[in-house]
Amino acid sequence: MKNKSLKKINYHNAIIPESVSQYAKQPLYIIISLWCQQQKKWVNRNDIAQAFSMPERRASFQLSYILSRPNYIHFRSRLQTQPGMRHPCNEIWVERVIIESMKNKTKSSYLPDTKSRRTIMGSYRSRVGNGMSGSKDVWQTLVMMRSAKAEGGDE
């Protein structure tokens, strides 16, 4: 299989296989997922590292990123212990990759950014009551009761 080197801007010296080179404008994890789908077999980080000429550690990071994107990539995963290795490694079998065009991306709902707004600290921020809600005049009532006792005690 021939490899085709692309612009090294987004891929940091990764070499993209020619079979998925038409998706060069997509993120690297999508390209790797499409390549895995073409393999039609269980793929691990070593296979990805060899096909994309990247370090195994980086291939492992890409594999974990793929595993955290089940909305865009439909896959099966398993832990497989290979001969001569102490620890099991993740393997995936990619069944389908959903590619969304950047132009067609729209937000489904607007969620305001509440963290950037300045808020008043205290019970208003956490919406936890302080035991005084609904009793606005409690303090004045207590003061009046105390002053009534004090006036009655002096007599």
PDB file of N, CA and C in Angstrom, residues 29-132:
ATOM      1  N   TYR A  29      -8.465  12.075  13.612  1.00  0.00           N
ATOM      2  CA  TYR A  29      -9.164  10.909  14.169  1.00  0.00           C
ATOM      3  C   TYR A  29     -10.226  10.376  13.200  1.00  0.00           C
ATOM      4  N   ILE A  30     -10.819  11.252  12.392  1.00  0.00           N
ATOM      5  CA  ILE A  30     -11.791  10.804  11.380  1.00  0.00           C
ATOM      6  C   ILE A  30     -11.070  10.036  10.276  1.00  0.00           C
ATOM      7  N   ILE A  31      -9.924  10.538   9.854  1.00  0.00           N
ATOM      8  CA  ILE A  31      -9.142   9.849   8.809  1.00  0.00           C
ATOM      9  C   ILE A  31      -8.718   8.474   9.299  1.00  0.00           C
ATOM     10  N   ILE A  32      -8.261   8.409  10.534  1.00  0.00           N
ATOM     11  CA  ILE A  32      -7.851   7.114  11.094  1.00  0.00           C
ATOM     12  C   ILE A  32      -9.053   6.181  11.197  1.00  0.00           C
ATOM     13  N   SER A  33     -10.206   6.701  11.587  1.00  0.00           N
ATOM     14  CA  SER A  33     -11.417   5.876  11.682  1.00  0.00           C
ATOM     15  C   SER A  33     -11.829   5.334  10.318  1.00  0.00           C
ATOM     16  N   LEU A  34     -11.729   6.179   9.298  1.00  0.00           N
ATOM     17  CA  LEU A  34     -12.065   5.718   7.943  1.00  0.00           C
ATOM     18  C   LEU A  34     -11.096   4.634   7.479  1.00  0.00           C
ATOM     19  N   TRP A  35      -9.834   4.795   7.815  1.00  0.00           N
ATOM     20  CA  TRP A  35      -8.833   3.779   7.459  1.00  0.00           C
ATOM     21  C   TRP A  35      -9.148   2.465   8.185  1.00  0.00           C
ATOM     22  N   CYS A  36      -9.499   2.556   9.461  1.00  0.00           N
ATOM     23  CA  CYS A  36      -9.852   1.357  10.238  1.00  0.00           C
ATOM     24  C   CYS A  36     -11.079   0.665   9.647  1.00  0.00           C
ATOM     25  N   GLN A  37     -12.032   1.455   9.185  1.00  0.00           N
ATOM     26  CA  GLN A  37     -13.238   0.897   8.572  1.00  0.00           C
ATOM     27  C   GLN A  37     -12.885   0.128   7.302  1.00  0.00           C
ATOM     28  N   GLN A  38     -11.944   0.645   6.536  1.00  0.00           N
ATOM     29  CA  GLN A  38     -11.524  -0.027   5.301  1.00  0.00           C
ATOM     30  C   GLN A  38     -10.827  -1.360   5.577  1.00  0.00           C
ATOM     31  N   GLN A  39     -10.196  -1.488   6.733  1.00  0.00           N
ATOM     32  CA  GLN A  39      -9.448  -2.711   7.039  1.00  0.00           C
ATOM     33  C   GLN A  39     -10.366  -3.900   7.263  1.00  0.00           C
ATOM     34  N   LYS A  40     -11.571  -3.674   7.754  1.00  0.00           N
ATOM     35  CA  LYS A  40     -12.553  -4.737   8.032  1.00  0.00           C
ATOM     36  C   LYS A  40     -11.954  -5.842   8.909  1.00  0.00           C
ATOM     37  N   LYS A  41     -11.253  -5.385   9.963  1.00  0.00           N
ATOM     38  CA  LYS A  41     -10.698  -6.321  10.938  1.00  0.00           C
ATOM     39  C   LYS A  41     -10.431  -5.545  12.226  1.00  0.00           C
ATOM     40  N   TRP A  42     -10.031  -6.261  13.269  1.00  0.00           N
ATOM     41  CA  TRP A  42      -9.676  -5.623  14.529  1.00  0.00           C
ATOM     42  C   TRP A  42      -8.358  -4.886  14.352  1.00  0.00           C
ATOM     43  N   VAL A  43      -8.325  -3.630  14.779  1.00  0.00           N
ATOM     44  CA  VAL A  43      -7.150  -2.774  14.607  1.00  0.00           C
ATOM     45  C   VAL A  43      -6.717  -2.265  15.977  1.00  0.00           C
ATOM     46  N   ASN A  44      -5.401  -2.278  16.232  1.00  0.00           N
ATOM     47  CA  ASN A  44      -4.889  -1.746  17.495  1.00  0.00           C
ATOM     48  C   ASN A  44      -3.940  -0.583  17.223  1.00  0.00           C
ATOM     49  N   ARG A  45      -3.342  -0.045  18.268  1.00  0.00           N
ATOM     50  CA  ARG A  45      -2.479   1.134  18.114  1.00  0.00           C
ATOM     51  C   ARG A  45      -1.250   0.849  17.278  1.00  0.00           C
ATOM     52  N   ASN A  46      -0.746  -0.379  17.321  1.00  0.00           N
ATOM     53  CA  ASN A  46       0.427  -0.716  16.521  1.00  0.00           C
ATOM     54  C   ASN A  46       0.119  -0.651  15.022  1.00  0.00           C
ATOM     55  N   ASP A  47      -1.064  -1.122  14.629  1.00  0.00           N
ATOM     56  CA  ASP A  47      -1.470  -1.061  13.220  1.00  0.00           C
ATOM     57  C   ASP A  47      -1.601   0.388  12.756  1.00  0.00           C
ATOM     58  N   ILE A  48      -2.199   1.228  13.612  1.00  0.00           N
ATOM     59  CA  ILE A  48      -2.381   2.641  13.269  1.00  0.00           C
ATOM     60  C   ILE A  48      -1.025   3.328  13.169  1.00  0.00           C
ATOM     61  N   ALA A  49      -0.135   3.051  14.113  1.00  0.00           N
ATOM     62  CA  ALA A  49       1.197   3.669  14.110  1.00  0.00           C
ATOM     63  C   ALA A  49       1.970   3.293  12.858  1.00  0.00           C
ATOM     64  N   GLN A  50       1.864   2.042  12.447  1.00  0.00           N
ATOM     65  CA  GLN A  50       2.577   1.597  11.249  1.00  0.00           C
ATOM     66  C   GLN A  50       1.980   2.212   9.980  1.00  0.00           C
ATOM     67  N   ALA A  51       0.668   2.249   9.874  1.00  0.00           N
ATOM     68  CA  ALA A  51       0.025   2.756   8.659  1.00  0.00           C
ATOM     69  C   ALA A  51       0.210   4.261   8.500  1.00  0.00           C
ATOM     70  N   PHE A  52       0.217   4.997   9.603  1.00  0.00           N
ATOM     71  CA  PHE A  52       0.292   6.454   9.537  1.00  0.00           C
ATOM     72  C   PHE A  52       1.685   6.988   9.882  1.00  0.00           C
ATOM     73  N   SER A  53       2.639   6.111  10.069  1.00  0.00           N
ATOM     74  CA  SER A  53       4.028   6.480  10.378  1.00  0.00           C
ATOM     75  C   SER A  53       4.093   7.471  11.543  1.00  0.00           C
ATOM     76  N   MET A  54       3.487   7.089  12.623  1.00  0.00           N
ATOM     77  CA  MET A  54       3.492   7.930  13.820  1.00  0.00           C
ATOM     78  C   MET A  54       3.948   7.082  14.995  1.00  0.00           C
ATOM     79  N   PRO A  55       4.390   7.727  16.069  1.00  0.00           N
ATOM     80  CA  PRO A  55       4.781   6.957  17.256  1.00  0.00           C
ATOM     81  C   PRO A  55       3.589   6.199  17.847  1.00  0.00           C
ATOM     82  N   GLU A  56       3.885   5.079  18.493  1.00  0.00           N
ATOM     83  CA  GLU A  56       2.814   4.259  19.064  1.00  0.00           C
ATOM     84  C   GLU A  56       2.037   5.015  20.139  1.00  0.00           C
ATOM     85  N   ARG A  57       2.727   5.860  20.871  1.00  0.00           N
ATOM     86  CA  ARG A  57       2.044   6.620  21.916  1.00  0.00           C
ATOM     87  C   ARG A  57       1.004   7.567  21.306  1.00  0.00           C
ATOM     88  N   ARG A  58       1.363   8.216  20.224  1.00  0.00           N
ATOM     89  CA  ARG A  58       0.413   9.118  19.558  1.00  0.00           C
ATOM     90  C   ARG A  58      -0.749   8.330  18.963  1.00  0.00           C
ATOM     91  N   ALA A  59      -0.447   7.155  18.413  1.00  0.00           N
ATOM     92  CA  ALA A  59      -1.510   6.299  17.881  1.00  0.00           C
ATOM     93  C   ALA A  59      -2.449   5.867  19.003  1.00  0.00           C
ATOM     94  N   SER A  60      -1.907   5.632  20.178  1.00  0.00           N
ATOM     95  CA  SER A  60      -2.728   5.271  21.328  1.00  0.00           C
ATOM     96  C   SER A  60      -3.644   6.425  21.728  1.00  0.00           C
ATOM     97  N   PHE A  61      -3.125   7.661  21.692  1.00  0.00           N
ATOM     98  CA  PHE A  61      -3.955   8.830  21.990  1.00  0.00           C
ATOM     99  C   PHE A  61      -5.079   8.964  20.970  1.00  0.00           C
ATOM    100  N   GLN A  62      -4.769   8.759  19.706  1.00  0.00           N
ATOM    101  CA  GLN A  62      -5.799   8.854  18.666  1.00  0.00           C
ATOM    102  C   GLN A  62      -6.865   7.775  18.859  1.00  0.00           C
ATOM    103  N   LEU A  63      -6.416   6.585  19.240  1.00  0.00           N
ATOM    104  CA  LEU A  63      -7.352   5.484  19.479  1.00  0.00           C
ATOM    105  C   LEU A  63      -8.280   5.810  20.646  1.00  0.00           C
ATOM    106  N   SER A  64      -7.734   6.382  21.735  1.00  0.00           N
ATOM    107  CA  SER A  64      -8.608   6.766  22.854  1.00  0.00           C
ATOM    108  C   SER A  64      -9.568   7.865  22.454  1.00  0.00           C
ATOM    109  N   TYR A  65      -9.124   8.787  21.599  1.00  0.00           N
ATOM    110  CA  TYR A  65     -10.010   9.852  21.142  1.00  0.00           C
ATOM    111  C   TYR A  65     -11.161   9.262  20.332  1.00  0.00           C
ATOM    112  N   ILE A  66     -10.855   8.284  19.502  1.00  0.00           N
ATOM    113  CA  ILE A  66     -11.894   7.614  18.710  1.00  0.00           C
ATOM    114  C   ILE A  66     -12.889   6.912  19.642  1.00  0.00           C
ATOM    115  N   LEU A  67     -12.383   6.275  20.684  1.00  0.00           N
ATOM    116  CA  LEU A  67     -13.258   5.570  21.625  1.00  0.00           C
ATOM    117  C   LEU A  67     -14.184   6.519  22.377  1.00  0.00           C
ATOM    118  N   SER A  68     -13.803   7.790  22.467  1.00  0.00           N
ATOM    119  CA  SER A  68     -14.645   8.753  23.176  1.00  0.00           C
ATOM    120  C   SER A  68     -15.617   9.480  22.252  1.00  0.00           C
ATOM    121  N   ARG A  69     -15.707   9.095  20.999  1.00  0.00           N
ATOM    122  CA  ARG A  69     -16.592   9.740  20.026  1.00  0.00           C
ATOM    123  C   ARG A  69     -17.634   8.774  19.460  1.00  0.00           C
ATOM    124  N   PRO A  70     -18.453   8.150  20.293  1.00  0.00           N
ATOM    125  CA  PRO A  70     -19.413   7.177  19.753  1.00  0.00           C
ATOM    126  C   PRO A  70     -20.535   7.810  18.940  1.00  0.00           C
ATOM    127  N   ASN A  71     -20.708   9.135  19.008  1.00  0.00           N
ATOM    128  CA  ASN A  71     -21.757   9.769  18.204  1.00  0.00           C
ATOM    129  C   ASN A  71     -21.355   9.876  16.740  1.00  0.00           C
ATOM    130  N   TYR A  72     -20.065   9.936  16.466  1.00  0.00           N
ATOM    131  CA  TYR A  72     -19.591  10.096  15.093  1.00  0.00           C
ATOM    132  C   TYR A  72     -19.018   8.804  14.515  1.00  0.00           C
ATOM    133  N   ILE A  73     -18.579   7.915  15.385  1.00  0.00           N
ATOM    134  CA  ILE A  73     -17.931   6.693  14.926  1.00  0.00           C
ATOM    135  C   ILE A  73     -18.608   5.508  15.603  1.00  0.00           C
ATOM    136  N   HIS A  74     -19.171   4.612  14.807  1.00  0.00           N
ATOM    137  CA  HIS A  74     -19.813   3.416  15.338  1.00  0.00           C
ATOM    138  C   HIS A  74     -18.804   2.279  15.245  1.00  0.00           C
ATOM    139  N   PHE A  75     -18.499   1.682  16.394  1.00  0.00           N
ATOM    140  CA  PHE A  75     -17.434   0.689  16.441  1.00  0.00           C
ATOM    141  C   PHE A  75     -17.720  -0.326  17.530  1.00  0.00           C
ATOM    142  N   ARG A  76     -16.973  -1.406  17.494  1.00  0.00           N
ATOM    143  CA  ARG A  76     -16.921  -2.378  18.576  1.00  0.00           C
ATOM    144  C   ARG A  76     -15.513  -2.315  19.137  1.00  0.00           C
ATOM    145  N   SER A  77     -15.378  -2.498  20.412  1.00  0.00           N
ATOM    146  CA  SER A  77     -14.045  -2.476  21.002  1.00  0.00           C
ATOM    147  C   SER A  77     -13.867  -3.685  21.912  1.00  0.00           C
ATOM    148  N   ARG A  78     -12.603  -4.043  22.105  1.00  0.00           N
ATOM    149  CA  ARG A  78     -12.289  -5.148  23.004  1.00  0.00           C
ATOM    150  C   ARG A  78     -10.881  -4.958  23.546  1.00  0.00           C
ATOM    151  N   LEU A  79     -10.610  -5.616  24.654  1.00  0.00           N
ATOM    152  CA  LEU A  79      -9.265  -5.654  25.224  1.00  0.00           C
ATOM    153  C   LEU A  79      -8.653  -6.987  24.837  1.00  0.00           C
ATOM    154  N   GLN A  80      -7.515  -6.949  24.204  1.00  0.00           N
ATOM    155  CA  GLN A  80      -6.878  -8.156  23.704  1.00  0.00           C
ATOM    156  C   GLN A  80      -5.458  -8.232  24.268  1.00  0.00           C
ATOM    157  N   THR A  81      -5.107  -9.371  24.833  1.00  0.00           N
ATOM    158  CA  THR A  81      -3.742  -9.574  25.305  1.00  0.00           C
ATOM    159  C   THR A  81      -2.965 -10.283  24.204  1.00  0.00           C
ATOM    160  N   GLN A  82      -1.887  -9.654  23.772  1.00  0.00           N
ATOM    161  CA  GLN A  82      -1.078 -10.233  22.707  1.00  0.00           C
ATOM    162  C   GLN A  82       0.078 -11.019  23.316  1.00  0.00           C
ATOM    163  N   PRO A  83       0.556 -12.026  22.612  1.00  0.00           N
ATOM    164  CA  PRO A  83       1.655 -12.820  23.152  1.00  0.00           C
ATOM    165  C   PRO A  83       2.894 -11.951  23.396  1.00  0.00           C
ATOM    166  N   GLY A  84       3.539 -12.162  24.541  1.00  0.00           N
ATOM    167  CA  GLY A  84       4.743 -11.411  24.867  1.00  0.00           C
ATOM    168  C   GLY A  84       4.477 -10.072  25.514  1.00  0.00           C
ATOM    169  N   MET A  85       3.209  -9.687  25.679  1.00  0.00           N
ATOM    170  CA  MET A  85       2.874  -8.410  26.312  1.00  0.00           C
ATOM    171  C   MET A  85       2.206  -8.681  27.655  1.00  0.00           C
ATOM    172  N   ARG A  86       2.533  -7.845  28.649  1.00  0.00           N
ATOM    173  CA  ARG A  86       1.961  -8.016  29.980  1.00  0.00           C
ATOM    174  C   ARG A  86       0.564  -7.432  30.090  1.00  0.00           C
ATOM    175  N   HIS A  87       0.323  -6.320  29.395  1.00  0.00           N
ATOM    176  CA  HIS A  87      -0.931  -5.600  29.541  1.00  0.00           C
ATOM    177  C   HIS A  87      -1.798  -5.781  28.303  1.00  0.00           C
ATOM    178  N   PRO A  88      -3.115  -5.840  28.500  1.00  0.00           N
ATOM    179  CA  PRO A  88      -3.999  -5.911  27.325  1.00  0.00           C
ATOM    180  C   PRO A  88      -4.038  -4.569  26.589  1.00  0.00           C
ATOM    181  N   CYS A  89      -4.311  -4.622  25.299  1.00  0.00           N
ATOM    182  CA  CYS A  89      -4.416  -3.386  24.519  1.00  0.00           C
ATOM    183  C   CYS A  89      -5.806  -3.298  23.899  1.00  0.00           C
ATOM    184  N   ASN A  90      -6.230  -2.066  23.648  1.00  0.00           N
ATOM    185  CA  ASN A  90      -7.534  -1.824  23.021  1.00  0.00           C
ATOM    186  C   ASN A  90      -7.457  -2.143  21.543  1.00  0.00           C
ATOM    187  N   GLU A  91      -8.494  -2.777  21.058  1.00  0.00           N
ATOM    188  CA  GLU A  91      -8.653  -3.002  19.630  1.00  0.00           C
ATOM    189  C   GLU A  91     -10.053  -2.549  19.253  1.00  0.00           C
ATOM    190  N   ILE A  92     -10.182  -1.999  18.053  1.00  0.00           N
ATOM    191  CA  ILE A  92     -11.499  -1.563  17.584  1.00  0.00           C
ATOM    192  C   ILE A  92     -11.794  -2.150  16.216  1.00  0.00           C
ATOM    193  N   TRP A  93     -13.054  -2.293  15.962  1.00  0.00           N
ATOM    194  CA  TRP A  93     -13.561  -2.691  14.644  1.00  0.00           C
ATOM    195  C   TRP A  93     -14.562  -1.602  14.272  1.00  0.00           C
ATOM    196  N   VAL A  94     -14.181  -0.752  13.338  1.00  0.00           N
ATOM    197  CA  VAL A  94     -15.023   0.381  12.968  1.00  0.00           C
ATOM    198  C   VAL A  94     -16.054  -0.086  11.947  1.00  0.00           C
ATOM    199  N   GLU A  95     -17.317   0.156  12.260  1.00  0.00           N
ATOM    200  CA  GLU A  95     -18.409  -0.246  11.374  1.00  0.00           C
ATOM    201  C   GLU A  95     -18.887   0.896  10.490  1.00  0.00           C
ATOM    202  N   ARG A  96     -18.907   2.130  11.057  1.00  0.00           N
ATOM    203  CA  ARG A  96     -19.404   3.269  10.284  1.00  0.00           C
ATOM    204  C   ARG A  96     -18.840   4.556  10.850  1.00  0.00           C
ATOM    205  N   VAL A  97     -18.526   5.498   9.952  1.00  0.00           N
ATOM    206  CA  VAL A  97     -18.018   6.803  10.341  1.00  0.00           C
ATOM    207  C   VAL A  97     -18.966   7.849   9.766  1.00  0.00           C
ATOM    208  N   ILE A  98     -19.411   8.763  10.622  1.00  0.00           N
ATOM    209  CA  ILE A  98     -20.308   9.830  10.181  1.00  0.00           C
ATOM    210  C   ILE A  98     -19.468  11.079   9.983  1.00  0.00           C
ATOM    211  N   ILE A  99     -19.414  11.551   8.755  1.00  0.00           N
ATOM    212  CA  ILE A  99     -18.629  12.736   8.423  1.00  0.00           C
ATOM    213  C   ILE A  99     -19.594  13.894   8.236  1.00  0.00           C
ATOM    214  N   GLU A 100     -19.394  14.936   9.042  1.00  0.00           N
ATOM    215  CA  GLU A 100     -20.212  16.134   8.920  1.00  0.00           C
ATOM    216  C   GLU A 100     -19.383  17.221   8.272  1.00  0.00           C
ATOM    217  N   SER A 101     -19.984  17.905   7.340  1.00  0.00           N
ATOM    218  CA  SER A 101     -19.310  19.015   6.701  1.00  0.00           C
ATOM    219  C   SER A 101     -19.289  20.188   7.666  1.00  0.00           C
ATOM    220  N   MET A 102     -18.184  20.918   7.698  1.00  0.00           N
ATOM    221  CA  MET A 102     -18.084  22.073   8.579  1.00  0.00           C
ATOM    222  C   MET A 102     -19.093  23.150   8.187  1.00  0.00           C
ATOM    223  N   LYS A 103     -19.438  23.224   6.917  1.00  0.00           N
ATOM    224  CA  LYS A 103     -20.381  24.233   6.449  1.00  0.00           C
ATOM    225  C   LYS A 103     -21.793  23.931   6.941  1.00  0.00           C
ATOM    226  N   ASN A 104     -22.123  22.647   7.073  1.00  0.00           N
ATOM    227  CA  ASN A 104     -23.478  22.257   7.443  1.00  0.00           C
ATOM    228  C   ASN A 104     -23.678  22.163   8.944  1.00  0.00           C
ATOM    229  N   LYS A 105     -22.649  22.404   9.725  1.00  0.00           N
ATOM    230  CA  LYS A 105     -22.792  22.316  11.173  1.00  0.00           C
ATOM    231  C   LYS A 105     -23.589  23.504  11.684  1.00  0.00           C
ATOM    232  N   THR A 106     -24.656  23.222  12.387  1.00  0.00           N
ATOM    233  CA  THR A 106     -25.443  24.268  13.029  1.00  0.00           C
ATOM    234  C   THR A 106     -25.692  23.856  14.458  1.00  0.00           C
ATOM    235  N   LYS A 107     -25.854  24.816  15.312  1.00  0.00           N
ATOM    236  CA  LYS A 107     -26.149  24.501  16.698  1.00  0.00           C
ATOM    237  C   LYS A 107     -27.622  24.147  16.807  1.00  0.00           C
ATOM    238  N   SER A 108     -27.895  23.038  17.494  1.00  0.00           N
ATOM    239  CA  SER A 108     -29.281  22.607  17.611  1.00  0.00           C
ATOM    240  C   SER A 108     -30.050  23.448  18.620  1.00  0.00           C
ATOM    241  N   SER A 109     -29.385  23.915  19.632  1.00  0.00           N
ATOM    242  CA  SER A 109     -30.051  24.771  20.600  1.00  0.00           C
ATOM    243  C   SER A 109     -29.040  25.744  21.170  1.00  0.00           C
ATOM    244  N   TYR A 110     -29.527  26.866  21.606  1.00  0.00           N
ATOM    245  CA  TYR A 110     -28.652  27.891  22.154  1.00  0.00           C
ATOM    246  C   TYR A 110     -28.605  27.730  23.662  1.00  0.00           C
ATOM    247  N   LEU A 111     -27.414  27.527  24.192  1.00  0.00           N
ATOM    248  CA  LEU A 111     -27.229  27.448  25.621  1.00  0.00           C
ATOM    249  C   LEU A 111     -26.360  28.622  26.041  1.00  0.00           C
ATOM    250  N   PRO A 112     -26.881  29.522  26.853  1.00  0.00           N
ATOM    251  CA  PRO A 112     -26.081  30.684  27.246  1.00  0.00           C
ATOM    252  C   PRO A 112     -24.903  30.263  28.121  1.00  0.00           C
ATOM    253  N   ASP A 113     -23.828  30.994  28.003  1.00  0.00           N
ATOM    254  CA  ASP A 113     -22.635  30.734  28.787  1.00  0.00           C
ATOM    255  C   ASP A 113     -22.808  31.403  30.138  1.00  0.00           C
ATOM    256  N   THR A 114     -23.148  30.623  31.150  1.00  0.00           N
ATOM    257  CA  THR A 114     -23.428  31.191  32.461  1.00  0.00           C
ATOM    258  C   THR A 114     -22.161  31.452  33.261  1.00  0.00           C
ATOM    259  N   LYS A 115     -21.062  30.818  32.910  1.00  0.00           N
ATOM    260  CA  LYS A 115     -19.843  31.004  33.678  1.00  0.00           C
ATOM    261  C   LYS A 115     -19.174  32.333  33.386  1.00  0.00           C
ATOM    262  N   SER A 116     -19.376  32.883  32.211  1.00  0.00           N
ATOM    263  CA  SER A 116     -18.720  34.137  31.872  1.00  0.00           C
ATOM    264  C   SER A 116     -19.439  35.341  32.480  1.00  0.00           C
ATOM    265  N   ARG A 117     -20.722  35.178  32.868  1.00  0.00           N
ATOM    266  CA  ARG A 117     -21.472  36.258  33.485  1.00  0.00           C
ATOM    267  C   ARG A 117     -21.015  36.468  34.909  1.00  0.00           C
ATOM    268  N   ARG A 118     -21.036  37.719  35.336  1.00  0.00           N
ATOM    269  CA  ARG A 118     -20.729  38.015  36.728  1.00  0.00           C
ATOM    270  C   ARG A 118     -21.971  37.744  37.553  1.00  0.00           C
ATOM    271  N   THR A 119     -21.800  37.042  38.644  1.00  0.00           N
ATOM    272  CA  THR A 119     -22.932  36.741  39.502  1.00  0.00           C
ATOM    273  C   THR A 119     -22.607  37.135  40.934  1.00  0.00           C
ATOM    274  N   ILE A 120     -23.652  37.232  41.740  1.00  0.00           N
ATOM    275  CA  ILE A 120     -23.499  37.552  43.146  1.00  0.00           C
ATOM    276  C   ILE A 120     -23.188  36.259  43.877  1.00  0.00           C
ATOM    277  N   MET A 121     -22.168  36.291  44.691  1.00  0.00           N
ATOM    278  CA  MET A 121     -21.796  35.108  45.452  1.00  0.00           C
ATOM    279  C   MET A 121     -22.829  34.851  46.544  1.00  0.00           C
ATOM    280  N   GLY A 122     -22.910  33.645  47.015  1.00  0.00           N
ATOM    281  CA  GLY A 122     -23.789  33.314  48.120  1.00  0.00           C
ATOM    282  C   GLY A 122     -24.921  32.421  47.691  1.00  0.00           C
ATOM    283  N   SER A 123     -26.038  32.539  48.394  1.00  0.00           N
ATOM    284  CA  SER A 123     -27.145  31.629  48.155  1.00  0.00           C
ATOM    285  C   SER A 123     -27.767  31.820  46.779  1.00  0.00           C
ATOM    286  N   TYR A 124     -27.623  32.990  46.189  1.00  0.00           N
ATOM    287  CA  TYR A 124     -28.206  33.208  44.861  1.00  0.00           C
ATOM    288  C   TYR A 124     -27.486  32.391  43.802  1.00  0.00           C
ATOM    289  N   ARG A 125     -26.180  32.198  43.966  1.00  0.00           N
ATOM    290  CA  ARG A 125     -25.390  31.494  42.970  1.00  0.00           C
ATOM    291  C   ARG A 125     -25.728  30.014  42.939  1.00  0.00           C
ATOM    292  N   SER A 126     -25.834  29.399  44.099  1.00  0.00           N
ATOM    293  CA  SER A 126     -26.055  27.963  44.124  1.00  0.00           C
ATOM    294  C   SER A 126     -27.526  27.588  44.185  1.00  0.00           C
ATOM    295  N   ARG A 127     -28.376  28.560  44.349  1.00  0.00           N
ATOM    296  CA  ARG A 127     -29.821  28.350  44.438  1.00  0.00           C
ATOM    297  C   ARG A 127     -30.193  27.507  45.654  1.00  0.00           C
ATOM    298  N   VAL A 128     -29.332  27.481  46.652  1.00  0.00           N
ATOM    299  CA  VAL A 128     -29.625  26.774  47.884  1.00  0.00           C
ATOM    300  C   VAL A 128     -30.110  27.803  48.883  1.00  0.00           C
ATOM    301  N   GLY A 129     -31.221  27.543  49.501  1.00  0.00           N
ATOM    302  CA  GLY A 129     -31.785  28.495  50.434  1.00  0.00           C
ATOM    303  C   GLY A 129     -30.986  28.585  51.724  1.00  0.00           C
ATOM    304  N   ASN A 130     -31.140  29.691  52.408  1.00  0.00           N
ATOM    305  CA  ASN A 130     -30.454  29.861  53.681  1.00  0.00           C
ATOM    306  C   ASN A 130     -31.433  29.820  54.851  1.00  0.00           C
ATOM    307  N   GLY A 131     -32.613  29.307  54.655  1.00  0.00           N
ATOM    308  CA  GLY A 131     -33.587  29.185  55.718  1.00  0.00           C
ATOM    309  C   GLY A 131     -34.421  30.435  55.927  1.00  0.00           C
ATOM    310  N   MET A 132     -34.165  31.468  55.191  1.00  0.00           N
ATOM    311  CA  MET A 132     -34.872  32.731  55.391  1.00  0.00           C
ATOM    312  C   MET A 132     -35.814  33.045  54.239  1.00  0.00           C
TER     313      MET A 132
END
